[in-house]
Short mmCIF file of C-alpha atoms in Angstrom, two decimals:
data_model
loop_
_atom_site.label_atom_id
_atom_site.label_comp_id
_atom_site.label_asym_id
_atom_site.label_seq_id
_atom_site.Cartn_x
_atom_site.Cartn_y
_atom_site.Cartn_z
CA MET O 10 -20.44 -6.74 -36.82
CA ARG O 11 -20.10 -8.37 -33.38
CA ARG O 12 -16.33 -8.31 -33.73
CA VAL O 13 -16.37 -4.50 -34.18
CA HIS O 14 -18.42 -4.06 -30.98
CA VAL O 15 -16.04 -6.26 -28.99
CA LEU O 16 -12.98 -4.39 -30.29
CA SER O 17 -14.65 -1.05 -29.54
CA LEU O 18 -15.42 -2.19 -25.99
CA VAL O 19 -11.81 -3.34 -25.45
CA PHE O 20 -10.55 0.01 -26.78
CA LEU O 21 -12.84 1.97 -24.42
CA VAL O 22 -11.77 -0.12 -21.40
CA LEU O 23 -8.11 0.46 -22.25
CA LEU O 24 -8.68 4.19 -22.68
CA GLY O 25 -10.42 4.41 -19.31
CA GLY O 26 -7.31 3.11 -17.55
CA CYS O 27 -4.93 5.63 -19.14
CA ARG O 28 -3.09 7.99 -16.84
CA LYS O 29 -3.63 11.64 -17.64
CA GLU O 30 -1.15 14.42 -17.05
CA TYR O 31 -2.37 17.91 -16.24
CA TYR O 32 -0.42 21.15 -15.82
CA VAL O 33 -0.74 24.30 -13.73
CA SER O 34 1.23 27.52 -14.17
CA PRO O 35 1.05 30.94 -12.47
CA ARG O 36 0.69 32.27 -16.03
CA GLY O 37 -2.13 29.85 -16.93
CA ASP O 38 -5.91 30.22 -17.14
CA ASP O 39 -8.46 28.15 -15.21
CA GLY O 40 -10.66 28.14 -18.33
CA SER O 41 -8.01 26.32 -20.34
CA ARG O 42 -7.52 22.58 -20.99
CA GLY O 43 -4.88 21.98 -18.29
CA SER O 44 -2.36 20.74 -20.85
CA LYS O 45 1.36 21.44 -20.94
CA THR O 46 0.88 24.13 -23.59
CA ASP O 47 -2.45 25.42 -22.19
CA PRO O 48 -2.16 25.06 -18.36
CA TRP O 49 -4.61 25.99 -15.62
CA ARG O 50 -3.72 28.86 -13.32
CA THR O 51 -4.65 27.51 -9.86
CA ILE O 52 -3.64 24.33 -8.14
CA GLN O 53 -7.16 23.92 -6.76
CA ARG O 54 -8.59 23.88 -10.31
CA GLY O 55 -6.18 21.08 -11.14
CA ILE O 56 -6.94 19.08 -7.99
CA ASN O 57 -10.67 19.27 -8.64
CA SER O 58 -10.13 17.56 -12.01
CA LEU O 59 -7.94 14.67 -10.85
CA ARG O 60 -9.01 11.03 -10.99
CA PRO O 61 -7.16 7.83 -10.01
CA GLY O 62 -3.85 7.56 -11.83
CA ASP O 63 -3.66 11.23 -12.82
CA VAL O 64 -0.65 13.50 -12.30
CA LEU O 65 -0.83 17.25 -11.72
CA TYR O 66 2.44 19.00 -12.62
CA LEU O 67 3.09 22.44 -11.17
CA ASP O 68 5.25 24.74 -13.27
CA GLU O 69 8.02 26.90 -11.81
CA GLY O 70 6.71 29.99 -10.06
CA THR O 71 4.82 31.20 -7.00
CA TYR O 72 1.21 30.23 -6.25
CA ARG O 73 -0.79 32.21 -3.66
CA GLU O 74 -3.78 30.12 -2.62
CA SER O 75 -5.20 27.80 0.02
CA ILE O 76 -5.37 24.23 -1.17
CA VAL O 77 -7.81 21.50 -0.12
CA ILE O 78 -7.72 17.86 -1.19
CA ARG O 79 -10.89 16.38 0.28
CA ASP O 80 -12.56 13.05 -0.50
CA LYS O 81 -10.14 12.47 -3.38
CA ASN O 82 -9.09 8.84 -3.77
CA GLY O 83 -6.68 7.08 -6.02
CA ARG O 84 -6.39 3.29 -6.03
CA PRO O 85 -3.56 0.76 -5.60
CA GLY O 86 -1.44 1.15 -8.73
CA GLU O 87 -3.31 4.36 -9.68
CA TRP O 88 -2.08 6.98 -7.23
CA ILE O 89 -3.05 10.64 -7.64
CA CYS O 90 0.18 12.67 -7.80
CA LEU O 91 1.00 16.36 -7.36
CA ARG O 92 4.56 17.39 -8.14
CA GLY O 93 6.71 20.03 -9.72
CA VAL O 94 7.61 19.72 -13.38
CA PRO O 95 11.02 18.03 -13.73
CA GLY O 96 13.78 20.40 -12.63
CA ALA O 97 11.42 22.87 -10.90
CA ARG O 98 10.42 23.47 -7.29
CA PRO O 99 7.13 25.39 -7.36
CA VAL O 100 6.48 27.69 -4.39
CA ILE O 101 3.14 27.80 -2.62
CA ASP O 102 3.28 31.07 -0.69
CA GLN O 103 0.56 30.89 1.91
CA SER O 104 0.71 34.44 3.28
CA GLY O 105 -2.74 35.47 4.47
CA THR O 106 -4.49 32.25 3.47
CA GLY O 107 -6.02 31.30 6.85
CA ASP O 108 -5.28 28.90 9.69
CA VAL O 109 -4.67 25.83 7.52
CA SER O 110 -2.96 26.50 4.23
CA PHE O 111 -2.80 23.03 2.65
CA GLU O 112 -5.26 20.36 3.82
CA ILE O 113 -5.55 16.73 2.78
CA SER O 114 -8.56 15.04 4.37
CA ASN O 115 -10.52 11.82 3.90
CA SER O 116 -8.36 10.91 0.92
CA SER O 117 -6.19 7.97 -0.10
CA TYR O 118 -3.46 6.96 -2.53
CA ILE O 119 -2.12 10.51 -2.86
CA ARG O 120 1.52 11.47 -3.51
CA LEU O 121 2.75 15.01 -2.91
CA SER O 122 6.38 15.76 -3.79
CA GLY O 123 8.88 18.39 -4.86
CA LEU O 124 7.02 21.46 -3.57
CA GLU O 125 7.94 24.40 -1.35
CA LEU O 126 5.33 25.62 1.16
CA ARG O 127 6.15 28.88 2.92
CA ASN O 128 4.75 31.71 5.04
CA SER O 129 1.82 29.89 6.58
CA PRO O 130 -0.05 31.89 9.25
CA GLY O 131 -0.97 28.61 10.99
CA THR O 132 -0.40 25.00 9.96
CA ALA O 133 1.42 24.55 6.67
CA LEU O 134 0.13 21.03 5.87
CA LEU O 135 -2.73 19.31 7.71
CA VAL O 136 -3.51 15.61 7.14
CA ASN O 137 -6.72 14.19 8.59
CA GLY O 138 -8.50 10.87 7.98
CA CYS O 139 -6.17 9.71 5.21
CA HIS O 140 -4.46 6.47 4.30
CA ASP O 141 -1.84 5.49 1.75
CA LEU O 142 -0.36 8.98 1.58
CA HIS O 143 3.24 9.85 0.62
CA LEU O 144 4.65 13.30 1.46
CA THR O 145 8.19 13.48 0.04
CA ASP O 146 10.86 16.02 -0.85
CA LEU O 147 8.89 18.97 0.55
CA LEU O 148 10.51 22.21 1.70
CA ILE O 149 8.30 23.79 4.39
CA HIS O 150 9.37 26.96 6.17
CA HIS O 151 8.28 30.10 8.00
CA TYR O 152 4.99 29.09 9.54
CA LEU O 153 3.35 29.83 12.89
CA LEU O 154 2.17 26.51 14.38
CA TYR O 155 2.97 23.22 12.61
CA GLY O 156 4.94 22.24 9.54
CA ILE O 157 3.11 18.93 9.01
CA LYS O 158 0.28 17.95 11.34
CA VAL O 159 -1.22 14.46 11.03
CA GLN O 160 -4.43 14.16 13.05
CA ALA O 161 -5.78 10.81 11.90
CA GLY O 162 -4.85 8.19 9.36
CA HIS O 163 -2.66 5.20 8.61
CA ASP O 164 -0.10 4.03 6.05
CA ILE O 165 1.30 7.55 5.74
CA ILE O 166 4.93 8.03 4.72
CA ILE O 167 6.62 11.37 5.40
CA SER O 168 10.05 11.18 3.80
CA HIS O 169 13.01 13.41 2.87
CA ASN O 170 11.50 16.75 3.84
CA GLU O 171 13.13 19.92 5.11
CA ILE O 172 11.17 21.89 7.72
CA TYR O 173 12.44 25.07 9.41
CA GLY O 174 11.49 28.57 10.51
CA VAL O 175 8.87 27.64 13.10
CA LYS O 176 7.75 30.80 14.89
CA ASN O 177 5.56 29.58 17.72
CA GLY O 178 4.95 25.86 17.88
CA GLU O 179 6.14 22.50 16.67
CA ARG O 180 7.81 21.34 13.48
CA LYS O 181 5.71 18.21 13.25
CA ARG O 182 2.88 16.69 15.24
CA LEU O 183 1.85 13.08 14.92
CA GLY O 184 -0.93 11.65 17.03
CA LEU O 185 -1.36 8.13 15.68
CA GLY O 186 0.32 4.92 14.61
CA GLY O 187 1.00 3.89 11.04
CA VAL O 188 3.01 7.00 10.19
CA VAL O 189 6.55 6.38 8.95
CA LEU O 190 9.19 9.11 9.03
CA THR O 191 12.25 8.38 6.91
CA GLY O 192 15.17 10.11 5.24
CA ARG O 193 16.46 13.65 5.62
CA TYR O 194 14.83 16.07 8.02
CA THR O 195 16.25 19.45 8.89
CA TYR O 196 14.78 21.52 11.70
CA ASN O 197 15.88 24.69 13.42
#
């Protein structure tokens, strides 16, 4: 009997460490399970469900929403990831969404990659109070103030992004140490 309890405990511990994959699609439903065959509709619904080690895949298509990642923390070896499904570059069209269209604040161990952010009326991507953050392979264009604005944080890598179409401001603004810019950057 004791052996069954020990094996059950080991099984539960192993299950707790499993990485989950969730899916979002412009054709989905926020009342669904968030699976590949039954995806959520909004990115925010997906973000709200993420835990350390989880991946949120965005299906091909256009999403029209403001996005906030706040107080969301992965762990070393269990990063929280947001990315397009393989072979896709989802578009987050931020027309009319407010001053900050995509905000990541007070969060850690987050990876954001393979997305297109466009038409921001203010700052396309604001980072504040974060650490261990990777922003890679992003296409950011046609915004009013900043493409990527980092206000506070450390151990932030901004790599292989394309930023263009600034209307009235700066392409990037960094006001701290511990931010590494690498790879391809295109500005105009």
